[in-house]
PDB file of N, CA and C in Angstrom:
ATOM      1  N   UNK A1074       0.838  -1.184   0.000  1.00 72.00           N
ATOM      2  CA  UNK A1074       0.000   0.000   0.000  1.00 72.00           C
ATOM      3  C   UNK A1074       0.882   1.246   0.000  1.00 72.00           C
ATOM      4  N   UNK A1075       0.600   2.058  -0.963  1.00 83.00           N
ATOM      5  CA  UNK A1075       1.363   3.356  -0.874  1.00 83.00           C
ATOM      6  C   UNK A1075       0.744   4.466   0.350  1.00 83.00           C
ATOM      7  N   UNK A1076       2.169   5.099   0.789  1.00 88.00           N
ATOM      8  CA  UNK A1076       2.477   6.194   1.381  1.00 88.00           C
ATOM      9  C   UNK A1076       1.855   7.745   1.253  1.00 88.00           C
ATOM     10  N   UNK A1077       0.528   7.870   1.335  1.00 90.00           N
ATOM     11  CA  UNK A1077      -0.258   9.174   1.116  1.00 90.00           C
ATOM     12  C   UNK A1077      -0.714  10.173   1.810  1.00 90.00           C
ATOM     13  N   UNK A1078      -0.664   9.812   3.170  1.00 94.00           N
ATOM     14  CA  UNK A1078      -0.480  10.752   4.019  1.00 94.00           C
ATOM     15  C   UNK A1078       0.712  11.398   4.512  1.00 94.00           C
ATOM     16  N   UNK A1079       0.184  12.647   4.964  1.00 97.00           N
ATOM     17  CA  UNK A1079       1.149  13.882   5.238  1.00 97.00           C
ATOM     18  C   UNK A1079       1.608  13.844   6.622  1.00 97.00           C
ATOM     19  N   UNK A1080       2.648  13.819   7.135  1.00 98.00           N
ATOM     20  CA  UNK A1080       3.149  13.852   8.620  1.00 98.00           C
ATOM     21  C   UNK A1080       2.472  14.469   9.159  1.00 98.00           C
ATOM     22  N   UNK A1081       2.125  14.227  10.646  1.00 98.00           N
ATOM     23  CA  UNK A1081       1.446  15.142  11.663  1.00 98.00           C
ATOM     24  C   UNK A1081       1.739  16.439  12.339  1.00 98.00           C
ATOM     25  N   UNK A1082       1.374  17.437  12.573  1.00 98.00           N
ATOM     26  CA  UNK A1082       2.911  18.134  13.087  1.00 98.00           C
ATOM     27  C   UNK A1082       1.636  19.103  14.224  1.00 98.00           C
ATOM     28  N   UNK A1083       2.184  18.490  15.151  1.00 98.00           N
ATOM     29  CA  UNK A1083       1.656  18.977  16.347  1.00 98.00           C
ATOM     30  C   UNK A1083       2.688  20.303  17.524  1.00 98.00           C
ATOM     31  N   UNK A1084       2.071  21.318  17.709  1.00 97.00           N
ATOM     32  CA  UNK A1084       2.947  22.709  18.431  1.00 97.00           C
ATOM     33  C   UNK A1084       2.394  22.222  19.914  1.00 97.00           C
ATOM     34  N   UNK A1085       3.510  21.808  20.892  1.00 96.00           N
ATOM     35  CA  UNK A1085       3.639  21.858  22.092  1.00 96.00           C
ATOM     36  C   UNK A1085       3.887  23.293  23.344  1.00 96.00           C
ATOM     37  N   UNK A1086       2.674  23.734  24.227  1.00 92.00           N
ATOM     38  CA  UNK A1086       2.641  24.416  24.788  1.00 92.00           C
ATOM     39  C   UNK A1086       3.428  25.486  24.322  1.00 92.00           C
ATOM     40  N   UNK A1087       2.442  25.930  22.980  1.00 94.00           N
ATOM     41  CA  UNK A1087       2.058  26.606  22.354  1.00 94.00           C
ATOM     42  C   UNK A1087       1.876  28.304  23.140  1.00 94.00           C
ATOM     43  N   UNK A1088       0.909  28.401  24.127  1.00 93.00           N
ATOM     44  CA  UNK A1088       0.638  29.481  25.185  1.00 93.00           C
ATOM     45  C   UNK A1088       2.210  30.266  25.792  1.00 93.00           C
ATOM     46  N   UNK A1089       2.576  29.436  25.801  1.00 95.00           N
ATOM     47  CA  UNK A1089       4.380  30.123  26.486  1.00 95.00           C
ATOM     48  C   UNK A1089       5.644  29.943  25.715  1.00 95.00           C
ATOM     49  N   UNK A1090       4.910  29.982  23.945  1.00 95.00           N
ATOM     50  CA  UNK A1090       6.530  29.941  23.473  1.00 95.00           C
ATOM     51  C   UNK A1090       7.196  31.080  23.370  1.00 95.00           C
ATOM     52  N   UNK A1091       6.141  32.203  23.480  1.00 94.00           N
ATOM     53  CA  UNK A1091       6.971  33.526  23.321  1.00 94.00           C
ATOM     54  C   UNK A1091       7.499  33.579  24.512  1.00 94.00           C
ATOM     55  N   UNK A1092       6.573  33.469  25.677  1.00 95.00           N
ATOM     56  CA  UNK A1092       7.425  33.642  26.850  1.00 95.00           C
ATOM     57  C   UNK A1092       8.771  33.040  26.932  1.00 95.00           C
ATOM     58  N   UNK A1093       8.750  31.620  26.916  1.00 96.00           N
ATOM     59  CA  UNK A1093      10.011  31.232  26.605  1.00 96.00           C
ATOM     60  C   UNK A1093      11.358  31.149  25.829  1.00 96.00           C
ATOM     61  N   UNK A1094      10.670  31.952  24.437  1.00 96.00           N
ATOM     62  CA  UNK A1094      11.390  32.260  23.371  1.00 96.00           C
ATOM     63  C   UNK A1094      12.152  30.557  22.703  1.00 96.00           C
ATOM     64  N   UNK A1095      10.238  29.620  22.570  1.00 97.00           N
ATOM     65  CA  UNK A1095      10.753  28.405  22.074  1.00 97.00           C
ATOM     66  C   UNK A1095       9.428  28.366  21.663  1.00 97.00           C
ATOM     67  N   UNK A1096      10.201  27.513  20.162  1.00 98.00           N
ATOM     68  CA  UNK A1096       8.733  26.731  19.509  1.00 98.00           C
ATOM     69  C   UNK A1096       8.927  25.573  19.689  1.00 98.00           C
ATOM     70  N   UNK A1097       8.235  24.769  20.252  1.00 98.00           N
ATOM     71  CA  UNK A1097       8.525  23.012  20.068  1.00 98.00           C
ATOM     72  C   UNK A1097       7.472  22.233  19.728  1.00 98.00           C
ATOM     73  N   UNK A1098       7.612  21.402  18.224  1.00 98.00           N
ATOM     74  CA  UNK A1098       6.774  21.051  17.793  1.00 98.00           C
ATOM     75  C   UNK A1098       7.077  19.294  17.441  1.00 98.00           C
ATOM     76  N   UNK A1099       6.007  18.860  17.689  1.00 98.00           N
ATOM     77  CA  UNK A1099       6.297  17.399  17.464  1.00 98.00           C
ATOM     78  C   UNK A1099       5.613  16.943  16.079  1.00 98.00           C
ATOM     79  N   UNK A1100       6.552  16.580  15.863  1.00 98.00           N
ATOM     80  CA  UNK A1100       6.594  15.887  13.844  1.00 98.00           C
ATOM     81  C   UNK A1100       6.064  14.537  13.899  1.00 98.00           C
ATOM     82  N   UNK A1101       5.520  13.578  12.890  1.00 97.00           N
ATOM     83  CA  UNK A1101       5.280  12.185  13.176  1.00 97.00           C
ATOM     84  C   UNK A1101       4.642  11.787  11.844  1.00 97.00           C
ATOM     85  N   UNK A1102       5.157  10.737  11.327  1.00 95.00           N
ATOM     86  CA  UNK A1102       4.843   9.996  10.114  1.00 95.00           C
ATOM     87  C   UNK A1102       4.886   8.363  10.769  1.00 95.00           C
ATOM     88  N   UNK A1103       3.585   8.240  10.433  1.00 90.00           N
ATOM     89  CA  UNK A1103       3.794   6.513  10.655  1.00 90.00           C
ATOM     90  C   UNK A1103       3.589   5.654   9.797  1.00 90.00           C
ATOM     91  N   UNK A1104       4.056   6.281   8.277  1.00 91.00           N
ATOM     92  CA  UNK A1104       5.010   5.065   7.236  1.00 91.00           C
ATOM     93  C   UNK A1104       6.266   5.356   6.747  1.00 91.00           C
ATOM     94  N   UNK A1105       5.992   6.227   6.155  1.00 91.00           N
ATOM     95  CA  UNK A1105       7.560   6.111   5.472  1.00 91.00           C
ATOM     96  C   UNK A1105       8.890   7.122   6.368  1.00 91.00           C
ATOM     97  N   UNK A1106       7.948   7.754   7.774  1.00 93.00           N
ATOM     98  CA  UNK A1106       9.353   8.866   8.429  1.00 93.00           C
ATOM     99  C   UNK A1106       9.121   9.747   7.439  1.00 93.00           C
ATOM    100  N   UNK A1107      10.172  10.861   9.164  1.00 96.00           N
ATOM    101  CA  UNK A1107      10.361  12.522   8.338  1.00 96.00           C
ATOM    102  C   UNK A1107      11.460  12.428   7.758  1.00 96.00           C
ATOM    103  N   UNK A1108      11.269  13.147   6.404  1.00 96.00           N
ATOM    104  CA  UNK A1108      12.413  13.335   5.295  1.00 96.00           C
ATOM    105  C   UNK A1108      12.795  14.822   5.151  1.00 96.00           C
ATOM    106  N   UNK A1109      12.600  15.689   5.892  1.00 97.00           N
ATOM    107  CA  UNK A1109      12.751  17.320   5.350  1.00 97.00           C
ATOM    108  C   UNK A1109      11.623  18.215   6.166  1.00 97.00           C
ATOM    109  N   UNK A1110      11.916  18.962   6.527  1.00 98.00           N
ATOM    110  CA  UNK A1110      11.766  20.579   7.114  1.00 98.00           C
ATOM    111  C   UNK A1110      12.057  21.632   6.934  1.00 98.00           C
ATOM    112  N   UNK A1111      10.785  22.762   6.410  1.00 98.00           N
ATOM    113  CA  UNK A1111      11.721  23.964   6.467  1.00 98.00           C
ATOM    114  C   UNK A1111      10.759  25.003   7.139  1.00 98.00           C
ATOM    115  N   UNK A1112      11.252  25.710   8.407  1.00 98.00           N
ATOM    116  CA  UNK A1112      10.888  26.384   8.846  1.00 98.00           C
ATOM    117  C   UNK A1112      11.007  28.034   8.214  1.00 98.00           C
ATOM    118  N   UNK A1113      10.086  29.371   7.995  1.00 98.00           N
ATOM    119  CA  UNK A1113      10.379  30.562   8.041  1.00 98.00           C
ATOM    120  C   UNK A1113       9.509  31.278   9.128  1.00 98.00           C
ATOM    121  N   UNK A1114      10.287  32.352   9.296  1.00 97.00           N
ATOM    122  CA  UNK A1114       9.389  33.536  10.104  1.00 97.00           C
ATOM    123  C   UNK A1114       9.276  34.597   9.299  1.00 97.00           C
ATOM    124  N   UNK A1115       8.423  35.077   8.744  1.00 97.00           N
ATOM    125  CA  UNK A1115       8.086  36.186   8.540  1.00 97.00           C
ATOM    126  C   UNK A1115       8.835  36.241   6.730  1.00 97.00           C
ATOM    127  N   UNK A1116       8.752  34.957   6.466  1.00 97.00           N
ATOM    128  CA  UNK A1116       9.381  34.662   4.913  1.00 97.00           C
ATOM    129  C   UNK A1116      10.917  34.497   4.686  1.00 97.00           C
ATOM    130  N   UNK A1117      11.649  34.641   6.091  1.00 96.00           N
ATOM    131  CA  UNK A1117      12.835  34.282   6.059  1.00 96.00           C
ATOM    132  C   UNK A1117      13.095  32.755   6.799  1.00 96.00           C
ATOM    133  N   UNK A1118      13.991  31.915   6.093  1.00 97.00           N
ATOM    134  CA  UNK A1118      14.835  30.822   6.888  1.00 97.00           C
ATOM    135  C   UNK A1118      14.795  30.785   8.012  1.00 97.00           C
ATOM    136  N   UNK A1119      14.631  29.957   9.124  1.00 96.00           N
ATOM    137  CA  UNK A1119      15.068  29.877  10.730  1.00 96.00           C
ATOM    138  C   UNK A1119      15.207  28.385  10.536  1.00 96.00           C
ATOM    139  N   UNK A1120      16.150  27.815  11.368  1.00 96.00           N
ATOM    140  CA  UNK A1120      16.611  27.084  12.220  1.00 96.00           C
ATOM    141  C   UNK A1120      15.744  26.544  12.764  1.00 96.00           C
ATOM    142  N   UNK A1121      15.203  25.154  12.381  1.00 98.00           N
ATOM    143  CA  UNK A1121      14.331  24.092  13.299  1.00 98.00           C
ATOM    144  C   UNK A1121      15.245  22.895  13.449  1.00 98.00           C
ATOM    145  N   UNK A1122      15.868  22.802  14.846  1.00 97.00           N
ATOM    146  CA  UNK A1122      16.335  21.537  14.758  1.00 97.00           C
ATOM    147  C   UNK A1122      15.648  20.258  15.073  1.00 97.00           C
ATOM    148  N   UNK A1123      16.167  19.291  15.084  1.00 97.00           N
ATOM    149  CA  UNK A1123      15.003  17.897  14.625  1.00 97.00           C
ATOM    150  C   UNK A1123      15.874  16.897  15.942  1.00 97.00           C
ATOM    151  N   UNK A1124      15.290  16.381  16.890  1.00 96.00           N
ATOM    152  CA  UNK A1124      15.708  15.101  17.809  1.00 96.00           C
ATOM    153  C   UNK A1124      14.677  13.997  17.374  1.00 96.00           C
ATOM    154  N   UNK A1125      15.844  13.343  16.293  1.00 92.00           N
ATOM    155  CA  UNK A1125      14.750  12.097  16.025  1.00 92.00           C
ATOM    156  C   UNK A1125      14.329  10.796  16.676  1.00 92.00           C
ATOM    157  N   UNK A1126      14.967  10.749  18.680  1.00 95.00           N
ATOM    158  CA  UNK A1126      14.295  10.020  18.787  1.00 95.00           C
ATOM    159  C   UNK A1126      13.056  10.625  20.074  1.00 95.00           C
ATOM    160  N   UNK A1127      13.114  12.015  20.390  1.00 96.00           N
ATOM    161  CA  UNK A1127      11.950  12.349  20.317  1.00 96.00           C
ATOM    162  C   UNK A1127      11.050  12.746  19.725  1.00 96.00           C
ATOM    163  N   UNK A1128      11.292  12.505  17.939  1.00 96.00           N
ATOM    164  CA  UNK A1128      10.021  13.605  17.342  1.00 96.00           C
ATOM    165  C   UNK A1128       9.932  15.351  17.224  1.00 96.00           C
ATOM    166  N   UNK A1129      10.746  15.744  18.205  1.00 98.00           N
ATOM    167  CA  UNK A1129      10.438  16.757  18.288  1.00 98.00           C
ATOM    168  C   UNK A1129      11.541  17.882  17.446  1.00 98.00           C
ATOM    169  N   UNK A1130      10.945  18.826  16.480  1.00 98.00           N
ATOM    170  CA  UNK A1130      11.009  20.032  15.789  1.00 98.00           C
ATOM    171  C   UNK A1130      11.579  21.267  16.940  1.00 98.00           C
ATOM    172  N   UNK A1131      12.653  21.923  16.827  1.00 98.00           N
ATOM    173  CA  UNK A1131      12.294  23.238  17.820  1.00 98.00           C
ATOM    174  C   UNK A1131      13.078  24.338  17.229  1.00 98.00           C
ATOM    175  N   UNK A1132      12.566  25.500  17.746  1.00 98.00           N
ATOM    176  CA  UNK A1132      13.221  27.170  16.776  1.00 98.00           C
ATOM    177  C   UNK A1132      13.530  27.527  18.346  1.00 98.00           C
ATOM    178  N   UNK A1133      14.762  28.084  18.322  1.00 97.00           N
ATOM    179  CA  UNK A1133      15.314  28.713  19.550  1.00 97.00           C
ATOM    180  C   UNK A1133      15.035  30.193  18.966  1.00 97.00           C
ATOM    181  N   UNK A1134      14.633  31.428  19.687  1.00 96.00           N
ATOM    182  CA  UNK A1134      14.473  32.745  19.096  1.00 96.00           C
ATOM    183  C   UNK A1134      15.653  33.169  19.213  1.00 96.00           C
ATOM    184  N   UNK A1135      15.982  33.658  17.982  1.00 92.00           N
ATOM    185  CA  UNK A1135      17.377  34.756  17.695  1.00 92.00           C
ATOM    186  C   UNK A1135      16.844  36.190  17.870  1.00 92.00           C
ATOM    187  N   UNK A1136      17.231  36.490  18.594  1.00 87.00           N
ATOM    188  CA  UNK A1136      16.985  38.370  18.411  1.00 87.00           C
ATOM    189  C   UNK A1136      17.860  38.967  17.395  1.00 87.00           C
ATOM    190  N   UNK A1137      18.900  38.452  16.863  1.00 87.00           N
ATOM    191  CA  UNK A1137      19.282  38.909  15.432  1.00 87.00           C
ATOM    192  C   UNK A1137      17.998  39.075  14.400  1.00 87.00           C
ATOM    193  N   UNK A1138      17.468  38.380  14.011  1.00 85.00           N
ATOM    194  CA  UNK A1138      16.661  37.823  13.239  1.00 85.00           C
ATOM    195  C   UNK A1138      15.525  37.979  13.538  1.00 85.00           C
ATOM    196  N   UNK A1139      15.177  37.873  14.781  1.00 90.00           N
ATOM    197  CA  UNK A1139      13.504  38.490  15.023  1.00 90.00           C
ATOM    198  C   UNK A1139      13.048  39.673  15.988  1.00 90.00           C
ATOM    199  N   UNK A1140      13.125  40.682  15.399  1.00 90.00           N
ATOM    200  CA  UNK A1140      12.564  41.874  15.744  1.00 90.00           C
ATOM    201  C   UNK A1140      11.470  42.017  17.074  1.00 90.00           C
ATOM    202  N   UNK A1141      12.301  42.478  18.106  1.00 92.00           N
ATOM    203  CA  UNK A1141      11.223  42.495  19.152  1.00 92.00           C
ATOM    204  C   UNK A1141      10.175  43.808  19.068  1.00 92.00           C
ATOM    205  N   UNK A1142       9.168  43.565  19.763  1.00 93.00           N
ATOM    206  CA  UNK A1142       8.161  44.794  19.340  1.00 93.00           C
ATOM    207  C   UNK A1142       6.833  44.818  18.027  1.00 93.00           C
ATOM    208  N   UNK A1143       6.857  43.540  17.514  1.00 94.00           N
ATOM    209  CA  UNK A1143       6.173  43.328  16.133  1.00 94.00           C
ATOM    210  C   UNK A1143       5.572  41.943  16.065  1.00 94.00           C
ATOM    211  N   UNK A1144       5.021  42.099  14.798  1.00 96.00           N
ATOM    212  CA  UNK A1144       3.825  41.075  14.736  1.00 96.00           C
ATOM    213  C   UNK A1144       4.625  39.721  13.721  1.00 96.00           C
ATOM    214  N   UNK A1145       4.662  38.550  13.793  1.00 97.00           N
ATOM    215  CA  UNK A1145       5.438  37.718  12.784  1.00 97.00           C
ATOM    216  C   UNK A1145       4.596  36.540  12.597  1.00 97.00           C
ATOM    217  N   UNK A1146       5.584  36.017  11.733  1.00 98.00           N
ATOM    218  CA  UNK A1146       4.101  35.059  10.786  1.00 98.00           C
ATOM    219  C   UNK A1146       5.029  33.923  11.018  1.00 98.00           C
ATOM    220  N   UNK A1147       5.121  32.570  11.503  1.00 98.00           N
ATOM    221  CA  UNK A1147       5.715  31.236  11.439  1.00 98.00           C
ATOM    222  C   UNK A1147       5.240  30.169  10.319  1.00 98.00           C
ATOM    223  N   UNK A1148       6.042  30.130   9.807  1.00 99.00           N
ATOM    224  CA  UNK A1148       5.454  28.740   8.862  1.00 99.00           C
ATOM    225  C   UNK A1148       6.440  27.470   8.959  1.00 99.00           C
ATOM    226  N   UNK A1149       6.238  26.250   8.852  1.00 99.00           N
ATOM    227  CA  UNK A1149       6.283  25.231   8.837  1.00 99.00           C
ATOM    228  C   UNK A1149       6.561  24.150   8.169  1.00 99.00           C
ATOM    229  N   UNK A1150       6.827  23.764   7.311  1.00 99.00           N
ATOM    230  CA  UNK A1150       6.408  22.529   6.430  1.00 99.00           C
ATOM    231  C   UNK A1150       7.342  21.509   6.446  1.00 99.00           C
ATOM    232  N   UNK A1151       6.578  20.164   6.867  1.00 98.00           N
ATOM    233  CA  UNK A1151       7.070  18.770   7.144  1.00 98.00           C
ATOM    234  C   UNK A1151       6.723  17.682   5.810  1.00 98.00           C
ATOM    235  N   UNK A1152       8.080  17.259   5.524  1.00 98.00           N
ATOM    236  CA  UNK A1152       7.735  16.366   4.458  1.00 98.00           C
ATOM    237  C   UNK A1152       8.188  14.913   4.885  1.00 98.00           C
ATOM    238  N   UNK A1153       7.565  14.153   4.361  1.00 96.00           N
ATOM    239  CA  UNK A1153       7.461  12.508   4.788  1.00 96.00           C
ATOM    240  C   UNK A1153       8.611  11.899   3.930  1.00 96.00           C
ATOM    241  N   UNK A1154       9.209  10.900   3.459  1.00 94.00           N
ATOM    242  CA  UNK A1154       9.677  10.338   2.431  1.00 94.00           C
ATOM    243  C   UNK A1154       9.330  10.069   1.374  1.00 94.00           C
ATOM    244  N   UNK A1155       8.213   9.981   1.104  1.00 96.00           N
ATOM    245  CA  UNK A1155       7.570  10.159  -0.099  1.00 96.00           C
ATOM    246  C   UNK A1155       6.848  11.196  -0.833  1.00 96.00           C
ATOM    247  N   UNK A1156       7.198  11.863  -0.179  1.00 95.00           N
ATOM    248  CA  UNK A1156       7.201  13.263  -0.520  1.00 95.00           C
ATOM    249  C   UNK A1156       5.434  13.826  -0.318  1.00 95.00           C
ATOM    250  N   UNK A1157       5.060  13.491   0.834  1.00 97.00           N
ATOM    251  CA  UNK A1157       3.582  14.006   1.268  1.00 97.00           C
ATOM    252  C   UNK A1157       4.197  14.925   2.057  1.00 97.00           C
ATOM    253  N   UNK A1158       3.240  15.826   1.890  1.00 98.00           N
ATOM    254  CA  UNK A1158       4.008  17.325   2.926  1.00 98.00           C
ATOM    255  C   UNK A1158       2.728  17.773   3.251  1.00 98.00           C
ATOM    256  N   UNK A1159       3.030  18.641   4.718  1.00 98.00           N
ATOM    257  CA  UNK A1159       1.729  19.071   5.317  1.00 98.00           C
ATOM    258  C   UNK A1159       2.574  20.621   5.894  1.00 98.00           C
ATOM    259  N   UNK A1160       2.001  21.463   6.110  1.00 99.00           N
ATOM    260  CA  UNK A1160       2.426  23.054   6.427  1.00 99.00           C
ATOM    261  C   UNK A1160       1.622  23.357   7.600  1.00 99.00           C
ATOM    262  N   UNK A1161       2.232  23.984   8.673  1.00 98.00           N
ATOM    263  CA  UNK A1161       1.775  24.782   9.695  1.00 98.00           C
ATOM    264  C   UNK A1161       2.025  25.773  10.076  1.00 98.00           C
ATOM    265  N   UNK A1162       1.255  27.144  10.119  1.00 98.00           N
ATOM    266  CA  UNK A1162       1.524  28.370  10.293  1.00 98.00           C
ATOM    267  C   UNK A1162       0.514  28.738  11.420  1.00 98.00           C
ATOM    268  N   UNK A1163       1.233  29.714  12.097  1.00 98.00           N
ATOM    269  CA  UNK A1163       1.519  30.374  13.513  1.00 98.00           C
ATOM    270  C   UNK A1163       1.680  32.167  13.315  1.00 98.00           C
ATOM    271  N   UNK A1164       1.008  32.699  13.464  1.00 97.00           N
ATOM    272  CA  UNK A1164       1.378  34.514  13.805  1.00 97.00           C
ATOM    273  C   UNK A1164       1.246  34.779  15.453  1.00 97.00           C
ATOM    274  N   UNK A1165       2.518  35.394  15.635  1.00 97.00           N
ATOM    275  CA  UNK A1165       2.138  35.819  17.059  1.00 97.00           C
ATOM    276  C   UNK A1165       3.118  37.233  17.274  1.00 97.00           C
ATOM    277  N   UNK A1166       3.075  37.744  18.045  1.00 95.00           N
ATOM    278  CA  UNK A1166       3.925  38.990  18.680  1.00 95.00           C
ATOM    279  C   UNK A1166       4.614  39.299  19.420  1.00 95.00           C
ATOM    280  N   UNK A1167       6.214  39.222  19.360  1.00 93.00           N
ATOM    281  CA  UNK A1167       7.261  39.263  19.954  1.00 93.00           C
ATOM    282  C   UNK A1167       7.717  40.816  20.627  1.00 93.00           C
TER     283      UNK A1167
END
């Protein structure tokens, strides 16, 4: 049977990532595994690193890169090995 669904991608305590200045999101494919990620904020590149044997996705906040005082847009997108991809986007205010 082929591989047609899109990885899951679930945002963990979500309510305090600004506070914490963390996104942590848990990824999950249960056929073929995650093959690729690419995180942006606000249409630029960021840094999601991947612990694959927890699942879990995370963006540490750079204050280089993200402007405190303003409104920003997070996007997401998790691709499987077979190339099913699913996108998750996030706006919040830093």
């Amino acid at each position: 049977m082929a591989d047609t669904v899109a990885p899951k991608i679930t945002p963990v305590n979500l309510e305090n990532a600004v506070k914490n200045r963390l996104f942590r999101i848990r990824v999950a494919d249960e056929a073929s595994g995650i093959s690729s990620w690419r995180g942006t904020i606000d249409g630029q590149w960021v840094l999601f690193t991947y612990d694959i044997h927890t699942g879990y996705l995370q963006y540490v906040f750079d204050n280089k890169r993200l402007p405190r005082g303003q409104s920003h847009h997070l996007s997401l997108t998790v691709a499987d090995a077979c190339g099913n991809a699913r996108t998750w986007q996030h706006s919040f205010d830093y």
